mmCIF file of C-alpha atoms and ligand atoms in Angstrom:
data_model
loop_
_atom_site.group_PDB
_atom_site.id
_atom_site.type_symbol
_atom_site.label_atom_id
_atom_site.label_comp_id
_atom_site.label_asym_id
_atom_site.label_seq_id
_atom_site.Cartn_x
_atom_site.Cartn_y
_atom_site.Cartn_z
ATOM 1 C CA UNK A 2 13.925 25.179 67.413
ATOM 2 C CA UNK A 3 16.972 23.681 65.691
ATOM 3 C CA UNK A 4 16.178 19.812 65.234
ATOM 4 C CA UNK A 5 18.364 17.605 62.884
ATOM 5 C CA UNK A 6 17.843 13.795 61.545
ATOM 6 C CA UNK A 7 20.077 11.277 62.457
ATOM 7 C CA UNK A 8 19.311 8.661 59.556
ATOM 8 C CA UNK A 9 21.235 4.859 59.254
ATOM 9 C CA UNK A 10 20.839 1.423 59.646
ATOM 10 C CA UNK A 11 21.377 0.641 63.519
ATOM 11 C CA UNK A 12 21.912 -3.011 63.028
ATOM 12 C CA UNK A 13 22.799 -2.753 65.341
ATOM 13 C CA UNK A 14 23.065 0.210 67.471
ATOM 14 C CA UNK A 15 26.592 0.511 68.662
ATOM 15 C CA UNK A 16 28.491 2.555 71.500
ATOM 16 C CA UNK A 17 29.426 4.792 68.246
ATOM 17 C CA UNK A 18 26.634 5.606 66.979
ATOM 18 C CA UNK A 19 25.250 6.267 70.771
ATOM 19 C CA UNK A 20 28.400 8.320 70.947
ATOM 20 C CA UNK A 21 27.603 10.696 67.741
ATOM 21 C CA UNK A 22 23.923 10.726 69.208
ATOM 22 C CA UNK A 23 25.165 11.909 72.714
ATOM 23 C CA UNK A 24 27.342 15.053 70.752
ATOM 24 C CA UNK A 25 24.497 16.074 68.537
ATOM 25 C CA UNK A 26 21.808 16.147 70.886
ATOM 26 C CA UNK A 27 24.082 18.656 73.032
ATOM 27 C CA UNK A 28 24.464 20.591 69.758
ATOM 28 C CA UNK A 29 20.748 20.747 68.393
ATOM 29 C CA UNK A 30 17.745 21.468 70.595
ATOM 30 C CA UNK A 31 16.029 18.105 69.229
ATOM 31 C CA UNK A 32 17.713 14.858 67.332
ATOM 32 C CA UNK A 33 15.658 12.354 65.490
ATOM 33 C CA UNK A 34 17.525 9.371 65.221
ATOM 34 C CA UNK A 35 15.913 7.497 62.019
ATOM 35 C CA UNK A 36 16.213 4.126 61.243
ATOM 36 C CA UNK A 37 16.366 3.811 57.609
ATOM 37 C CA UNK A 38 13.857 0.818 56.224
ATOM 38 C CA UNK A 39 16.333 -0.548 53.186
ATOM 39 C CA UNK A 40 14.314 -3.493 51.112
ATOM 40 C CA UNK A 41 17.437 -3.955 49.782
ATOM 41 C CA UNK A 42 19.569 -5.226 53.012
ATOM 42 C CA UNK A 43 18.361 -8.505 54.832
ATOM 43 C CA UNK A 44 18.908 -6.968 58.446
ATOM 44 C CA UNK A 45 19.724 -8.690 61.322
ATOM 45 C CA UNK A 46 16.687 -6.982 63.507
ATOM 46 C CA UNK A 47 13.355 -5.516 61.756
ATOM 47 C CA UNK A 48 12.982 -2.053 61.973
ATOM 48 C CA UNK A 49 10.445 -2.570 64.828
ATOM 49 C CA UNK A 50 12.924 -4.202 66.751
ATOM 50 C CA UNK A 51 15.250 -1.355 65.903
ATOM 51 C CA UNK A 52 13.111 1.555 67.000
ATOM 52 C CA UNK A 53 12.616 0.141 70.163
ATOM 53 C CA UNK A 54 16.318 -0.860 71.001
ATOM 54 C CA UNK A 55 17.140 2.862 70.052
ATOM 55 C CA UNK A 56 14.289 4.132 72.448
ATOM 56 C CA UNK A 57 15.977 2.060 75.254
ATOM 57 C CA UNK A 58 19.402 2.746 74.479
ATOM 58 C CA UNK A 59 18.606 6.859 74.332
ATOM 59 C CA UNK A 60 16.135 6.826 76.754
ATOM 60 C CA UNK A 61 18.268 9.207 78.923
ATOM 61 C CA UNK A 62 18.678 11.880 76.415
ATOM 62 C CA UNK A 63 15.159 13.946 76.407
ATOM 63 C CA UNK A 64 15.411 15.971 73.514
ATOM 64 C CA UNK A 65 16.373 12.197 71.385
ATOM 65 C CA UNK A 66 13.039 11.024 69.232
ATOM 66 C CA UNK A 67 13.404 7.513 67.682
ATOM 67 C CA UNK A 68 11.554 7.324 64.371
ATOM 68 C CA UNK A 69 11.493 5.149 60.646
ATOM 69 C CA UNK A 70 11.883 5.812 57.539
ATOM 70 C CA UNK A 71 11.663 4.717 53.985
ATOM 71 C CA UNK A 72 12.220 5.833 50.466
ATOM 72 C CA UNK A 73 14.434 9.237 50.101
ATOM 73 C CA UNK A 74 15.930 11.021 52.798
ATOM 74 C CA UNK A 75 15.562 14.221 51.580
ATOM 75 C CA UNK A 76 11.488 13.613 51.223
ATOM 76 C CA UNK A 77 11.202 12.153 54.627
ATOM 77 C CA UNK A 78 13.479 15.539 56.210
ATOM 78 C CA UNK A 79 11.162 17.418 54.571
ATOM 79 C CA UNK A 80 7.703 15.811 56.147
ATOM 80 C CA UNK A 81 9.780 17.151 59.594
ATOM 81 C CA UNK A 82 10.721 20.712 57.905
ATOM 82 C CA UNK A 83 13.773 19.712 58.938
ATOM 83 C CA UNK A 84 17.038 21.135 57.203
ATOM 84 C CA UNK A 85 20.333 19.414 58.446
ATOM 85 C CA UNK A 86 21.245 15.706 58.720
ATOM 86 C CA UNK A 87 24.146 14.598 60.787
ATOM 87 C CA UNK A 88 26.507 11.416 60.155
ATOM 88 C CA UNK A 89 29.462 9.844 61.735
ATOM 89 C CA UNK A 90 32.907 9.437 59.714
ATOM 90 C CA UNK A 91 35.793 6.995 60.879
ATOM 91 C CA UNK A 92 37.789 7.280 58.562
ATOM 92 C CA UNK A 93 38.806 8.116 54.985
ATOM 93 C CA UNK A 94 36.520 5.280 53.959
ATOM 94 C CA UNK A 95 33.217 6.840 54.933
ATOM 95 C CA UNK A 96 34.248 10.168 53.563
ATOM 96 C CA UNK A 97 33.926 9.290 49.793
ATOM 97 C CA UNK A 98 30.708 7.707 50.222
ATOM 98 C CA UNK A 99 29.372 10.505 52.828
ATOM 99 C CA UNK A 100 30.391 13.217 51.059
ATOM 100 C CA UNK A 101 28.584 11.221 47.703
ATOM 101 C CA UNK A 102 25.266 11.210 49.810
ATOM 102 C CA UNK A 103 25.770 14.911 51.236
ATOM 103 C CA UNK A 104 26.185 16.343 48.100
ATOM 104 C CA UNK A 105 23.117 14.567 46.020
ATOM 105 C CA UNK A 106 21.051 15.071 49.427
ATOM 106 C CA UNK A 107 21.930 18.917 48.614
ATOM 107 C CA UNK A 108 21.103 19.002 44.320
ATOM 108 C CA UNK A 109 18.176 16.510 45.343
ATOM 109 C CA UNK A 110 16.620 19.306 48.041
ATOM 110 C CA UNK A 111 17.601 22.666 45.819
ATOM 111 C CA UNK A 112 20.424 23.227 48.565
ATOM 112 C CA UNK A 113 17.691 22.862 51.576
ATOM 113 C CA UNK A 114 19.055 20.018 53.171
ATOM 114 C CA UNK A 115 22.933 19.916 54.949
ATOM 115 C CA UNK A 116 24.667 17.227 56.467
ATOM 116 C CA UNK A 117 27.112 17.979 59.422
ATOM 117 C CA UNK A 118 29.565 15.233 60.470
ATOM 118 C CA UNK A 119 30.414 14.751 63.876
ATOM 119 C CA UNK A 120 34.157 12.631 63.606
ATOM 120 C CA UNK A 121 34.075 9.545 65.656
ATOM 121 C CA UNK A 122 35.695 9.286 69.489
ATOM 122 C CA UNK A 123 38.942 7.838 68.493
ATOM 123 C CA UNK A 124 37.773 4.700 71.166
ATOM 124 C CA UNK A 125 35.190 3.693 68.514
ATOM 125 C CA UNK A 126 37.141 4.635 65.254
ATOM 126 C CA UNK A 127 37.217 0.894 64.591
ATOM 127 C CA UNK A 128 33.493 0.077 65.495
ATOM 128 C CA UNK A 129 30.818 -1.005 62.421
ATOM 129 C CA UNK A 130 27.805 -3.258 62.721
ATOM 130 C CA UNK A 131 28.753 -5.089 60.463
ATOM 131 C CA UNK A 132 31.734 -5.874 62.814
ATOM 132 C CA UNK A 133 29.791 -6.676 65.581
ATOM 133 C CA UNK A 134 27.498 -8.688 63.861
ATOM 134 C CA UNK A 135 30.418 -11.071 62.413
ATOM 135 C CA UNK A 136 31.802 -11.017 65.798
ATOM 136 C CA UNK A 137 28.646 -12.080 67.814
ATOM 137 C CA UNK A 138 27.806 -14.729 64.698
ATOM 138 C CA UNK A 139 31.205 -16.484 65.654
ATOM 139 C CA UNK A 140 30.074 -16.707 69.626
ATOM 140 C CA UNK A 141 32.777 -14.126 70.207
ATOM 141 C CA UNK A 142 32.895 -10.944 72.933
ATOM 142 C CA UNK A 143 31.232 -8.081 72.024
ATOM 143 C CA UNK A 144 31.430 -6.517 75.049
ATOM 144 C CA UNK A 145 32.468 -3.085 75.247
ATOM 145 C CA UNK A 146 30.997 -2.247 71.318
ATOM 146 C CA UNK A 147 27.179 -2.265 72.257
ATOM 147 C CA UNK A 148 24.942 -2.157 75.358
ATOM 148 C CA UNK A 149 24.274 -5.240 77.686
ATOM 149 C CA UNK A 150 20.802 -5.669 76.434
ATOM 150 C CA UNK A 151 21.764 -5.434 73.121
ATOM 151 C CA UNK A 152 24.555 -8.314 73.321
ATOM 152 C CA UNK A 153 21.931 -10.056 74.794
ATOM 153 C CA UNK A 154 19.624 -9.897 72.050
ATOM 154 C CA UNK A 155 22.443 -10.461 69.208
ATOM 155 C CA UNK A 156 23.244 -13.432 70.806
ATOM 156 C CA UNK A 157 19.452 -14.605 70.846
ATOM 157 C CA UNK A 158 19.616 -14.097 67.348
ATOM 158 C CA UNK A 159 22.298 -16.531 66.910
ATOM 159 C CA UNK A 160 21.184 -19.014 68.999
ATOM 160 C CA UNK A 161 24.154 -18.304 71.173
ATOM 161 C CA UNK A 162 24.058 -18.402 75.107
ATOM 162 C CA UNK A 163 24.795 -14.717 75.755
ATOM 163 C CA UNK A 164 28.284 -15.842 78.327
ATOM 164 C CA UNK A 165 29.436 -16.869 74.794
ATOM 165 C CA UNK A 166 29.357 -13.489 73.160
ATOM 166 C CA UNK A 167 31.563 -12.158 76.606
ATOM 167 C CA UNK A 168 34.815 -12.819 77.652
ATOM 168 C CA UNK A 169 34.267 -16.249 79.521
ATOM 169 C CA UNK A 170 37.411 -15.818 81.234
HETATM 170 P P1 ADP B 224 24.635 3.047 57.095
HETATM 171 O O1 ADP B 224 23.619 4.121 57.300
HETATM 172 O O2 ADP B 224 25.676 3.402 56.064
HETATM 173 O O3 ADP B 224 24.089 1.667 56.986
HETATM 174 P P2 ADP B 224 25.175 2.881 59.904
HETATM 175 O O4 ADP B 224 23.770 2.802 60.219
HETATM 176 O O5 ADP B 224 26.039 1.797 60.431
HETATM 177 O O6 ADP B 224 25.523 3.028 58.392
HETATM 178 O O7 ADP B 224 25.747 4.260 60.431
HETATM 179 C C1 ADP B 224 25.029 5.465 60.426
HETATM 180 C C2 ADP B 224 26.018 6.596 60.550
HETATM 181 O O8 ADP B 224 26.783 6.443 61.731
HETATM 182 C C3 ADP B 224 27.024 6.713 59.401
HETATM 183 O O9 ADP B 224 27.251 8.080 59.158
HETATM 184 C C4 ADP B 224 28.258 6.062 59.963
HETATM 185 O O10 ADP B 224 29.432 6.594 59.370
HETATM 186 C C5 ADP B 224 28.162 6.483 61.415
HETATM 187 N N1 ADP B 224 28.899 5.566 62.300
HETATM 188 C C6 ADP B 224 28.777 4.233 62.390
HETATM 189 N N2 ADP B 224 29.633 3.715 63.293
HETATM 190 C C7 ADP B 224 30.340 4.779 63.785
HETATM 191 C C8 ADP B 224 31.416 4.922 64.739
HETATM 192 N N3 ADP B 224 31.951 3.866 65.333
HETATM 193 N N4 ADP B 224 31.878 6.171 64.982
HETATM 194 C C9 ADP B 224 31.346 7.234 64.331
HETATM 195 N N5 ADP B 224 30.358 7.174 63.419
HETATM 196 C C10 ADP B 224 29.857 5.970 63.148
#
């Protein structure tokens, strides 16, 4: 069985990233989807919030398993004998630092662990959660870059009635 890691942040989950999951689960037969537990980054939701807005947002893809992680990538991949990771590049800004992280994930696993990059739908080229995040902070729409129920629980997060985060036209 061919099974690959999905690792990142998901803070949130975004119609990209649900995009790149949708590809690679047709290309492997199983796609963990890891959300990566950074001590270093104050997220916007906890990683147990995280996991389960992934499990709801996937929940229609079977062969999709939602799952955490901390510490080094190429440690955790191999707890799941696992042997590729796959990432999403935009644009020639992600490829410096993506290829950075491919490479050492290679030296750091003696050449056992590959990354494959699936290239974003051109639709969400401009999509980050970071983006959405400063959007939804600023009451404004985010409709159309993340699910429903995920605008819905953004907008909780800032305090914000969740019509504000949509176009109130
Ligand atoms: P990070 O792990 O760097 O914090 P994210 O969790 O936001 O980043 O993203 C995880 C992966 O998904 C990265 O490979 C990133 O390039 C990719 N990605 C994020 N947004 C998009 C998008 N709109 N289209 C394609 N790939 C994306």
């Amino acid at each position: 069985m061919k099974t690959a890691i999905y690792p990142g942040s998901f803070d949130p989950v975004t119609y990209g990233h649900l995009d790149i999951i949708r590809r690679a689960a047709s290309v492997f037969d199983e796609l963990i989807v890891s959300v990566l537990d950074n001590v270093r980054k104050t997220p916007l939701f906890s990683v147990d919030e995280r996991v389960k807005i992934l499990k709801k947002a996937t929940m229609d893809i079977p062969n999709v398993k939602i799952e955490s992680f901390s510490g080094l990538l190429v440690d955790y991949a191999r707890t799941r004998d696992v042997h590729v990771i796959v990432r999403g590049l935009r644009a020639i800004t992600d490829f410096e630092y993506e290829l950075q992280n491919a490479q050492t994930n290679r030296l750091l696993s003696r050449g056992e662990l590959d990354t494959m990059f699936f290239t974003t739908s051109l639709e969400y080229a401009y999509l980050s959660s970071t983006t959405v995040r400063e959007i939804a902070s600023f009451g404004g729409d985010i409709t159309g870059c993340v699910p429903d129920f995920v605008g819905e629980m953004i907008c909780h997060k800032f305090g914000i009635q969740h019509e504000r985060c949509r176009n109130e036209q």
